[in-house]
XYZ file of N, CA, C and O in Angstrom:
760
model
N -2.475 -29.008 1.246
C -2.333 -27.949 0.256
C -3.637 -27.146 0.121
O -3.605 -25.944 -0.033
N -4.767 -27.833 0.190
C -6.056 -27.160 0.077
C -6.243 -26.163 1.216
O -6.745 -25.069 1.013
N -5.841 -26.537 2.437
C -5.976 -25.637 3.576
C -5.158 -24.372 3.390
O -5.567 -23.295 3.810
N -3.992 -24.491 2.772
C -3.146 -23.317 2.537
C -3.815 -22.367 1.535
O -3.746 -21.152 1.689
N -4.473 -22.925 0.530
C -5.200 -22.104 -0.436
C -6.359 -21.366 0.197
O -6.609 -20.195 -0.098
N -7.071 -22.044 1.077
C -8.180 -21.418 1.790
C -7.648 -20.316 2.704
O -8.199 -19.214 2.766
N -6.556 -20.606 3.413
C -5.940 -19.609 4.291
C -5.534 -18.374 3.492
O -5.764 -17.244 3.919
N -4.961 -18.582 2.318
C -4.540 -17.490 1.437
C -5.726 -16.587 1.101
O -5.663 -15.362 1.252
N -6.838 -17.175 0.667
C -8.016 -16.389 0.288
C -8.642 -15.682 1.487
O -9.056 -14.524 1.386
N -8.684 -16.361 2.615
C -9.240 -15.752 3.826
C -8.384 -14.570 4.263
O -8.906 -13.510 4.623
N -7.069 -14.736 4.210
C -6.185 -13.635 4.609
C -6.307 -12.448 3.662
O -6.271 -11.297 4.102
N -6.474 -12.695 2.371
C -6.679 -11.593 1.423
C -7.933 -10.813 1.816
O -7.924 -9.580 1.872
N -9.000 -11.528 2.085
C -10.263 -10.877 2.462
C -10.108 -10.088 3.760
O -10.528 -8.932 3.851
N -9.496 -10.698 4.759
C -9.355 -10.047 6.063
C -8.427 -8.835 5.984
O -8.758 -7.750 6.473
N -7.263 -9.001 5.346
C -6.300 -7.909 5.320
C -6.754 -6.759 4.420
O -6.470 -5.598 4.713
N -7.474 -7.040 3.350
C -7.984 -5.936 2.522
C -9.094 -5.186 3.266
O -9.178 -3.964 3.182
N -9.923 -5.912 4.014
C -10.953 -5.253 4.822
C -10.317 -4.407 5.926
O -10.753 -3.278 6.197
N -9.285 -4.940 6.545
C -8.563 -4.179 7.561
C -7.949 -2.915 6.954
O -7.994 -1.833 7.554
N -7.404 -3.049 5.756
C -6.778 -1.898 5.085
C -7.784 -0.777 4.844
O -7.486 0.391 5.106
N -8.977 -1.117 4.362
C -9.953 -0.064 4.098
C -10.435 0.551 5.409
O -10.643 1.765 5.492
N -10.569 -0.246 6.444
C -10.943 0.302 7.754
C -9.886 1.273 8.274
O -10.219 2.329 8.810
N -8.625 0.902 8.110
C -7.544 1.782 8.561
C -7.520 3.092 7.778
O -6.988 4.097 8.249
N -8.107 3.091 6.582
C -8.126 4.299 5.768
C -9.355 5.162 6.019
O -9.272 6.383 5.930
N -10.484 4.550 6.331
C -11.711 5.352 6.436
C -12.086 5.748 7.861
O -12.870 6.680 8.036
N -11.536 5.051 8.863
C -11.849 5.452 10.231
C -11.157 6.782 10.541
O -9.938 6.898 10.403
N -11.923 7.790 10.936
C -11.376 9.142 11.069
C -10.204 9.268 12.045
O -9.299 10.048 11.820
N -10.197 8.510 13.106
C -9.126 8.639 14.086
C -7.872 7.848 13.695
O -6.861 7.927 14.372
N -7.926 7.116 12.576
C -6.766 6.351 12.119
C -6.156 6.888 10.829
O -5.196 6.321 10.314
N -6.745 7.946 10.278
C -6.180 8.543 9.069
C -6.292 10.057 9.170
O -7.174 10.591 9.836
N -5.370 10.710 8.512
C -5.315 12.162 8.534
C -5.446 12.679 7.111
O -4.571 12.441 6.281
N -6.571 13.311 6.814
C -6.816 13.864 5.473
C -6.032 15.155 5.313
O -6.145 16.059 6.124
N -5.224 15.209 4.245
C -4.415 16.400 3.999
C -5.056 17.370 3.023
O -4.881 18.572 3.143
N -5.766 16.831 2.029
C -6.270 17.672 0.959
C -7.780 17.509 0.834
O -8.318 16.444 1.092
N -8.438 18.565 0.386
C -9.894 18.542 0.246
C -10.352 17.524 -0.796
O -11.399 16.905 -0.653
N -9.564 17.329 -1.863
C -9.974 16.421 -2.936
C -9.622 14.961 -2.646
O -9.895 14.090 -3.446
N -8.998 14.676 -1.540
C -8.612 13.304 -1.219
C -7.142 13.235 -0.855
O -6.447 14.236 -0.811
N -6.681 12.033 -0.626
C -5.290 11.849 -0.223
C -5.169 11.958 1.277
O -5.501 12.983 1.860
N -4.755 10.876 1.906
C -4.631 10.890 3.353
C -3.416 10.095 3.792
O -2.947 9.210 3.080
N -2.937 10.432 4.964
C -1.869 9.664 5.598
C -2.570 8.689 6.531
O -3.299 9.101 7.425
N -2.381 7.407 6.271
C -3.049 6.398 7.082
C -2.183 5.141 7.140
O -1.131 5.063 6.518
N -2.695 4.158 7.855
C -2.027 2.865 7.972
C -2.517 1.885 6.902
O -2.229 0.695 6.983
N -3.270 2.348 5.916
C -3.939 1.470 4.957
C -2.986 0.566 4.172
O -3.358 -0.544 3.795
N -1.777 1.016 3.918
C -0.851 0.187 3.137
C -0.243 -0.943 3.959
O 0.239 -1.926 3.400
N -0.266 -0.829 5.274
C 0.367 -1.830 6.145
C -0.182 -3.238 5.905
O 0.600 -4.171 5.720
N -1.508 -3.449 5.892
C -2.001 -4.811 5.631
C -1.598 -5.355 4.251
O -1.358 -6.556 4.112
N -1.513 -4.478 3.266
C -1.087 -4.924 1.935
C 0.373 -5.358 1.987
O 0.743 -6.405 1.430
N 1.211 -4.590 2.683
C 2.616 -4.971 2.829
C 2.759 -6.285 3.601
O 3.586 -7.129 3.258
N 1.949 -6.461 4.624
C 2.000 -7.711 5.382
C 1.715 -8.892 4.456
O 2.438 -9.890 4.460
N 0.679 -8.773 3.647
C 0.344 -9.854 2.715
C 1.450 -10.048 1.668
O 1.746 -11.179 1.280
N 2.050 -8.953 1.231
C 3.126 -9.058 0.245
C 4.328 -9.801 0.825
O 4.962 -10.602 0.135
N 4.631 -9.573 2.093
C 5.779 -10.239 2.706
C 5.436 -11.649 3.185
O 6.306 -12.499 3.250
N 4.181 -11.901 3.499
C 3.770 -13.261 3.907
C 3.616 -14.185 2.700
O 4.015 -15.337 2.742
N 2.998 -13.682 1.619
C 2.603 -14.538 0.502
C 3.300 -14.198 -0.811
O 3.083 -14.882 -1.813
N 4.065 -13.139 -0.853
C 4.739 -12.764 -2.095
C 3.862 -11.881 -2.971
O 2.867 -11.306 -2.520
N 4.248 -11.797 -4.236
C 3.568 -10.913 -5.186
C 2.070 -11.157 -5.280
O 1.277 -10.218 -5.243
N 1.695 -12.413 -5.431
C 0.285 -12.735 -5.627
C -0.571 -12.248 -4.456
O -1.611 -11.620 -4.658
N -0.136 -12.516 -3.242
C -0.891 -12.086 -2.067
C -0.949 -10.579 -1.938
O -1.998 -10.012 -1.625
N 0.194 -9.915 -2.179
C 0.235 -8.464 -2.065
C -0.610 -7.767 -3.111
O -1.401 -6.866 -2.799
N -0.466 -8.190 -4.361
C -1.202 -7.536 -5.448
C -2.705 -7.778 -5.307
O -3.506 -6.849 -5.475
N -3.094 -9.002 -4.983
C -4.530 -9.281 -4.833
C -5.145 -8.481 -3.678
O -6.254 -7.961 -3.801
N -4.419 -8.350 -2.588
C -4.905 -7.559 -1.455
C -5.003 -6.090 -1.852
O -5.984 -5.413 -1.526
N -3.990 -5.583 -2.550
C -4.019 -4.195 -3.010
C -5.151 -3.921 -3.990
O -5.817 -2.880 -3.916
N -5.391 -4.862 -4.905
C -6.488 -4.693 -5.861
C -7.834 -4.642 -5.150
O -8.690 -3.807 -5.474
N -8.005 -5.505 -4.185
C -9.256 -5.511 -3.424
C -9.407 -4.217 -2.621
O -10.502 -3.655 -2.544
N -8.311 -3.724 -2.062
C -8.349 -2.428 -1.364
C -8.781 -1.320 -2.323
O -9.609 -0.469 -1.973
N -8.238 -1.302 -3.526
C -8.636 -0.305 -4.520
C -10.111 -0.391 -4.865
O -10.810 0.635 -4.989
N -10.612 -1.613 -4.994
C -12.035 -1.817 -5.259
C -12.877 -1.294 -4.091
O -13.887 -0.623 -4.288
N -12.435 -1.583 -2.872
C -13.141 -1.076 -1.691
C -13.118 0.457 -1.654
O -14.087 1.076 -1.218
N -12.009 1.046 -2.082
C -11.924 2.517 -2.127
C -13.036 3.071 -3.026
O -13.673 4.070 -2.697
N -13.241 2.415 -4.159
C -14.296 2.856 -5.085
C -15.660 2.716 -4.431
O -16.504 3.613 -4.515
N -15.879 1.606 -3.744
C -17.175 1.358 -3.107
C -17.474 2.311 -1.947
O -18.642 2.549 -1.626
N -16.426 2.836 -1.321
C -16.644 3.691 -0.143
C -16.593 5.182 -0.465
O -16.351 5.996 0.415
N -16.810 5.536 -1.713
C -16.949 6.951 -2.034
C -15.740 7.570 -2.704
O -15.343 8.675 -2.348
N -15.177 6.892 -3.656
C -14.036 7.430 -4.400
C -14.458 8.642 -5.232
O -15.621 8.777 -5.605
N -13.499 9.499 -5.500
C -13.725 10.660 -6.359
C -13.452 10.212 -7.790
O -12.296 10.029 -8.181
N -14.511 10.010 -8.568
C -14.366 9.444 -9.914
C -14.805 10.460 -10.956
O -15.924 10.969 -10.912
N -13.882 10.721 -11.898
C -14.178 11.603 -13.017
C -14.519 10.803 -14.267
O -15.473 11.117 -14.965
N -13.699 9.793 -14.559
C -13.904 8.919 -15.723
C -13.533 7.491 -15.321
O -12.882 7.276 -14.291
N -13.890 6.555 -16.155
C -13.542 5.158 -15.883
C -12.025 4.959 -15.908
O -11.479 4.218 -15.082
N -11.350 5.628 -16.811
C -9.883 5.496 -16.904
C -9.222 6.076 -15.656
O -8.297 5.482 -15.097
N -9.703 7.227 -15.203
C -9.158 7.831 -13.982
C -9.391 6.926 -12.786
O -8.509 6.722 -11.962
N -10.583 6.361 -12.668
C -10.883 5.463 -11.547
C -9.971 4.240 -11.594
O -9.442 3.814 -10.561
N -9.776 3.691 -12.764
C -8.912 2.521 -12.917
C -7.479 2.857 -12.494
O -6.858 2.121 -11.731
N -6.967 3.997 -12.969
C -5.585 4.390 -12.653
C -5.432 4.792 -11.186
O -4.499 4.355 -10.506
N -6.347 5.589 -10.678
C -6.249 6.137 -9.319
C -6.580 5.125 -8.223
O -6.138 5.298 -7.087
N -7.339 4.107 -8.539
C -7.764 3.177 -7.499
C -7.301 1.742 -7.757
O -6.640 1.153 -6.907
N -7.617 1.183 -8.896
C -7.255 -0.215 -9.150
C -5.743 -0.347 -9.344
O -5.082 -1.136 -8.658
N -5.169 0.431 -10.260
C -3.727 0.338 -10.522
C -2.929 0.830 -9.311
O -2.036 0.130 -8.820
N -3.242 2.026 -8.836
C -2.443 2.627 -7.758
C -2.435 1.782 -6.495
O -1.400 1.670 -5.830
N -3.546 1.151 -6.159
C -3.562 0.328 -4.955
C -3.055 -1.082 -5.223
O -2.454 -1.710 -4.353
N -3.273 -1.576 -6.430
C -2.763 -2.905 -6.772
C -1.246 -2.983 -6.751
O -0.667 -3.972 -6.286
N -0.580 -1.930 -7.223
C 0.889 -1.968 -7.293
C 1.562 -1.889 -5.932
O 2.751 -2.202 -5.820
N 0.827 -1.536 -4.895
C 1.408 -1.572 -3.546
C 1.921 -2.978 -3.262
O 2.981 -3.176 -2.665
N 1.166 -3.967 -3.720
C 1.514 -5.364 -3.489
C 2.772 -5.822 -4.184
O 3.295 -6.907 -3.885
N 3.306 -5.023 -5.101
C 4.565 -5.382 -5.757
C 5.733 -5.346 -4.777
O 6.841 -5.766 -5.118
N 5.472 -4.889 -3.564
C 6.476 -5.010 -2.498
C 6.844 -6.479 -2.307
O 7.922 -6.806 -1.811
N 5.954 -7.362 -2.735
C 6.182 -8.797 -2.626
C 7.365 -9.307 -3.425
O 7.800 -10.441 -3.216
N 7.939 -8.490 -4.311
C 9.154 -8.934 -5.022
C 10.311 -9.125 -4.049
O 11.278 -9.809 -4.363
N 10.177 -8.554 -2.855
C 11.214 -8.696 -1.840
C 10.871 -9.766 -0.794
O 11.576 -9.892 0.206
N 9.820 -10.532 -1.027
C 9.387 -11.524 -0.036
C 10.455 -12.587 0.220
O 10.723 -12.930 1.373
N 11.079 -13.097 -0.836
C 12.070 -14.169 -0.635
C 13.270 -13.704 0.178
O 13.676 -14.394 1.116
N 13.867 -12.545 -0.121
C 14.957 -12.079 0.745
C 14.510 -11.822 2.182
O 15.271 -12.053 3.122
N 13.263 -11.382 2.351
C 12.729 -11.167 3.703
C 12.634 -12.505 4.427
O 13.050 -12.626 5.587
N 12.097 -13.526 3.745
C 11.973 -14.857 4.352
C 13.344 -15.423 4.724
O 13.518 -15.998 5.792
N 14.316 -15.277 3.803
C 15.661 -15.796 4.065
C 16.296 -15.100 5.267
O 16.923 -15.747 6.106
N 16.137 -13.793 5.346
C 16.688 -13.042 6.481
C 16.000 -13.449 7.780
O 16.655 -13.579 8.817
N 14.698 -13.689 7.730
C 13.967 -14.113 8.933
C 14.410 -15.507 9.360
O 14.544 -15.783 10.557
N 14.642 -16.376 8.370
C 15.068 -17.742 8.669
C 16.411 -17.779 9.380
O 16.641 -18.568 10.284
N 17.325 -16.885 8.964
C 18.656 -16.822 9.582
C 18.680 -15.871 10.779
O 19.749 -15.623 11.329
N 17.526 -15.338 11.116
C 17.368 -14.403 12.248
C 18.222 -13.139 12.101
O 18.679 -12.567 13.078
N 18.426 -12.731 10.869
C 19.139 -11.496 10.584
C 18.085 -10.387 10.486
O 17.642 -10.022 9.396
N 17.690 -9.863 11.631
C 16.576 -8.912 11.688
C 16.886 -7.594 10.980
O 16.009 -7.001 10.365
N 18.121 -7.159 11.050
C 18.490 -5.909 10.372
C 18.305 -6.049 8.861
O 17.740 -5.172 8.210
N 18.749 -7.161 8.323
C 18.608 -7.412 6.885
C 17.129 -7.562 6.519
O 16.681 -7.063 5.486
N 16.371 -8.248 7.368
C 14.942 -8.437 7.126
C 14.228 -7.087 7.057
O 13.457 -6.825 6.126
N 14.496 -6.221 8.016
C 13.859 -4.895 8.047
C 14.290 -4.070 6.829
O 13.476 -3.368 6.227
N 15.559 -4.174 6.454
C 16.047 -3.443 5.282
C 15.281 -3.851 4.027
O 14.858 -2.998 3.237
N 15.078 -5.154 3.827
C 14.328 -5.638 2.662
C 12.867 -5.201 2.744
O 12.253 -4.884 1.716
N 12.311 -5.177 3.934
C 10.923 -4.744 4.086
C 10.758 -3.265 3.744
O 9.802 -2.884 3.069
N 11.674 -2.460 4.209
C 11.611 -1.029 3.890
C 11.798 -0.829 2.383
O 11.113 -0.003 1.773
N 12.688 -1.607 1.768
C 12.866 -1.532 0.310
C 11.567 -1.899 -0.397
O 11.154 -1.235 -1.357
N 10.904 -2.953 0.075
C 9.622 -3.344 -0.510
C 8.558 -2.283 -0.316
O 7.801 -1.978 -1.241
N 8.504 -1.716 0.880
C 7.541 -0.648 1.153
C 7.822 0.565 0.272
O 6.888 1.216 -0.218
N 9.099 0.841 0.035
C 9.460 1.957 -0.836
C 8.981 1.707 -2.265
O 8.382 2.590 -2.888
N 9.235 0.510 -2.772
C 8.811 0.179 -4.145
C 7.289 0.266 -4.263
O 6.761 0.892 -5.188
N 6.557 -0.359 -3.325
C 5.099 -0.304 -3.361
C 4.568 1.116 -3.258
O 3.657 1.507 -3.995
N 5.149 1.901 -2.365
C 4.711 3.294 -2.187
C 5.055 4.143 -3.396
O 4.241 4.971 -3.828
N 6.245 3.949 -3.942
C 6.658 4.720 -5.121
C 5.748 4.424 -6.308
O 5.312 5.341 -7.013
N 5.440 3.153 -6.523
C 4.577 2.798 -7.650
C 3.152 3.323 -7.447
O 2.519 3.786 -8.397
N 2.677 3.282 -6.211
C 1.361 3.869 -5.929
C 1.407 5.371 -6.205
O 0.506 5.932 -6.834
N 2.460 6.025 -5.718
C 2.617 7.452 -5.963
C 2.586 7.749 -7.468
O 1.926 8.690 -7.906
N 3.305 6.948 -8.257
C 3.344 7.182 -9.704
C 1.958 7.068 -10.334
O 1.615 7.846 -11.226
N 1.159 6.102 -9.869
C -0.214 5.992 -10.373
C -1.018 7.250 -10.088
O -1.687 7.800 -10.971
N -0.945 7.730 -8.852
C -1.666 8.953 -8.481
C -1.072 10.183 -9.177
O -1.809 11.082 -9.588
N 0.250 10.218 -9.309
C 0.938 11.343 -9.950
C 0.490 11.484 -11.409
O 0.147 12.581 -11.854
N 0.463 10.375 -12.126
C 0.035 10.406 -13.536
C -1.437 10.804 -13.630
O -1.808 11.638 -14.464
N -2.270 10.228 -12.775
C -3.688 10.608 -12.765
C -3.845 12.093 -12.449
O -4.697 12.771 -13.033
N -3.011 12.606 -11.547
C -3.068 14.025 -11.206
C -2.748 14.910 -12.390
O -3.405 15.940 -12.604
N -1.756 14.523 -13.160
C -1.379 15.307 -14.340
C -2.476 15.258 -15.397
O -2.866 16.277 -15.967
N -2.990 14.074 -15.651
C -3.949 13.886 -16.738
C -5.350 14.390 -16.377
O -6.020 15.012 -17.203
N -5.793 14.143 -15.157
C -7.199 14.382 -14.827
C -7.469 15.545 -13.871
O -8.601 15.991 -13.765
N -6.468 16.016 -13.135
C -6.726 17.022 -12.109
C -6.009 18.344 -12.352
O -5.852 19.143 -11.438
N -5.579 18.592 -13.567
C -4.859 19.813 -13.891
C -5.626 21.081 -13.581
O -5.044 22.119 -13.251
N -6.947 21.024 -13.626
C -7.775 22.212 -13.372
C -7.641 22.724 -11.938
O -7.942 23.877 -11.657
N -7.168 21.862 -11.024
C -7.014 22.267 -9.629
C -5.683 22.975 -9.357
O -5.490 23.530 -8.285
N -4.776 22.929 -10.311
C -3.472 23.572 -10.132
C -3.657 25.087 -10.047
O -4.449 25.664 -10.785
N -2.928 25.721 -9.131
C -3.005 27.185 -9.048
C -2.579 27.829 -10.372
O -1.743 27.273 -11.089
N -3.137 28.972 -10.685
C -2.769 29.645 -11.937
C -1.254 29.862 -12.028
O -0.617 30.301 -11.071
N -0.696 29.505 -13.162
C 0.729 29.695 -13.392
C 1.607 28.543 -12.921
O 2.787 28.501 -13.254
N 1.055 27.620 -12.156
C 1.863 26.487 -11.674
C 1.741 25.325 -12.659
O 0.638 24.938 -13.025
N 2.880 24.769 -13.078
C 2.807 23.604 -13.966
C 2.046 22.459 -13.293
O 2.174 22.225 -12.087
N 1.259 21.768 -14.084
C 0.411 20.699 -13.556
C 1.247 19.604 -12.908
O 0.871 19.055 -11.873
N 2.409 19.292 -13.487
C 3.228 18.205 -12.933
C 3.751 18.573 -11.539
O 3.866 17.709 -10.671
N 4.050 19.855 -11.304
C 4.497 20.274 -9.969
C 3.330 20.178 -8.983
O 3.492 19.712 -7.849
N 2.159 20.608 -9.427
C 0.976 20.499 -8.578
C 0.743 19.038 -8.172
O 0.533 18.727 -6.999
N 0.799 18.132 -9.151
C 0.571 16.711 -8.878
C 1.664 16.138 -7.978
O 1.387 15.334 -7.083
N 2.895 16.566 -8.197
C 4.017 16.105 -7.367
C 3.832 16.527 -5.909
O 3.955 15.702 -5.004
N 3.511 17.788 -5.693
C 3.335 18.301 -4.329
C 2.095 17.678 -3.679
O 2.145 17.231 -2.530
N 1.012 17.635 -4.435
C -0.237 17.101 -3.898
C -0.074 15.637 -3.492
O -0.350 15.262 -2.348
N 0.363 14.805 -4.416
C 0.455 13.368 -4.144
C 1.656 13.020 -3.265
O 1.569 12.130 -2.422
N 2.754 13.711 -3.453
C 3.915 13.478 -2.596
C 3.662 13.916 -1.164
O 4.214 13.343 -0.224
N 2.780 14.905 -0.994
C 2.475 15.424 0.335
C 1.847 14.407 1.273
O 2.013 14.491 2.484
N 1.139 13.442 0.732
C 0.585 12.397 1.598
C 1.276 11.051 1.407
O 1.312 10.231 2.324
N 1.860 10.811 0.226
C 2.497 9.508 -0.007
C 3.816 9.356 0.750
O 4.106 8.267 1.256
N 4.607 10.399 0.852
C 5.878 10.297 1.580
C 5.637 10.000 3.067
O 6.216 9.044 3.594
N 4.764 10.749 3.753
C 4.495 10.396 5.151
C 3.850 9.006 5.303
O 4.128 8.291 6.262
N 3.002 8.616 4.347
C 2.371 7.290 4.414
C 3.422 6.189 4.276
O 3.351 5.162 4.967
N 4.405 6.395 3.399
C 5.507 5.428 3.256
C 6.299 5.319 4.553
O 6.579 4.222 5.037
N 6.672 6.468 5.129
C 7.465 6.471 6.364
C 6.685 5.789 7.492
O 7.217 4.923 8.197
N 5.430 6.155 7.656
C 4.589 5.560 8.696
C 4.464 4.044 8.506
O 4.637 3.270 9.452
N 4.191 3.610 7.278
C 4.049 2.180 6.994
C 5.347 1.427 7.244
O 5.334 0.318 7.789
N 6.471 2.013 6.857
C 7.771 1.371 7.073
C 8.051 1.174 8.557
O 8.534 0.117 8.976
N 7.748 2.185 9.338
C 7.969 2.084 10.786
C 7.093 0.991 11.385
O 7.565 0.150 12.150
N 5.818 0.974 10.999
C 4.889 -0.008 11.566
C 5.268 -1.433 11.165
O 5.340 -2.318 12.021
N 5.546 -1.675 9.878
C 5.890 -3.053 9.490
C 7.239 -3.455 10.063
O 7.439 -4.609 10.434
N 8.165 -2.507 10.151
C 9.460 -2.806 10.755
C 9.324 -3.233 12.198
O 9.881 -4.248 12.618
N 8.561 -2.471 12.969
C 8.341 -2.812 14.387
C 7.564 -4.119 14.534
O 7.887 -4.952 15.374
N 6.554 -4.283 13.710
C 5.716 -5.472 13.790
C 6.526 -6.750 13.547
O 6.485 -7.687 14.338
N 7.281 -6.772 12.464
C 8.032 -7.980 12.122
C 9.320 -8.115 12.935
O 9.837 -9.212 13.083
N 9.828 -7.022 13.453
C 10.985 -7.105 14.347
C 10.585 -7.857 15.616
O 11.318 -8.704 16.112
N 9.408 -7.510 16.132
C 8.919 -8.149 17.352
C 8.390 -9.557 17.092
O 8.481 -10.420 17.958
N 7.789 -9.784 15.918
C 7.171 -11.071 15.613
C 7.529 -11.548 14.205
O 6.675 -11.598 13.328
N 8.798 -11.933 13.956
C 9.155 -12.411 12.614
C 8.390 -13.686 12.226
O 8.273 -13.999 11.051
N 7.820 -14.383 13.210
C 7.041 -15.587 12.916
C 5.769 -15.267 12.124
O 5.162 -16.176 11.539
N 5.375 -14.006 12.068
C 4.206 -13.618 11.297
C 4.409 -13.806 9.784
O 3.464 -13.759 9.019
N 5.654 -14.038 9.377
C 5.942 -14.246 7.958
C 5.560 -15.638 7.472
O 5.510 -15.866 6.275
N 5.307 -16.541 8.377
C 4.991 -17.921 7.958
C 3.493 -18.101 7.860
O 2.725 -17.482 8.593
N 3.096 -18.956 6.916
C 1.685 -19.270 6.728
C 1.456 -20.687 7.255
O 2.033 -21.621 6.736
N 0.625 -20.801 8.227
C 0.290 -22.118 8.783
C -1.193 -22.379 8.565
O -2.030 -21.627 9.027
N -1.478 -23.460 7.858
C -2.880 -23.801 7.591
C -3.335 -24.859 8.584
O -2.606 -25.651 9.065
């Protein structure tokens, strides 16, 4: 049991570090907006942890990714904005782990179509909740960037949806292909 706990902590450290690398390496992410927001593979390691370890693994990996985002040059206006835009928004990606048990059951019965469906559902939930964190922060803290005459909520919707929707699609494709080819990656062996 102790080895499994150590494996859990090591994987959180490794996958959160991988996530930040996938976000900051220029050839692995595409920046859409001058103020931030990029399409990258950064959510993939968080989803992997969410499906391997459940909620706890996913949320802890996402929280660490958010902390790393702050350390690597986040755009911070206030402490509340930083908390919402980085800690909350990245932590909730790991809530994809609510679908871990159905994913495990589908993998156990070798029902790959069902497994991928649950994974995409989890990726959707994690991405949607991350989007909501950024969307709310956009309304509250970034209204000054909205073009004259445009409602702030539309600006935030277009801005944050412009990179979150492609990031969700990209992440879903990658985790789907990854686990389709190697469903054994869902098991933790210490």
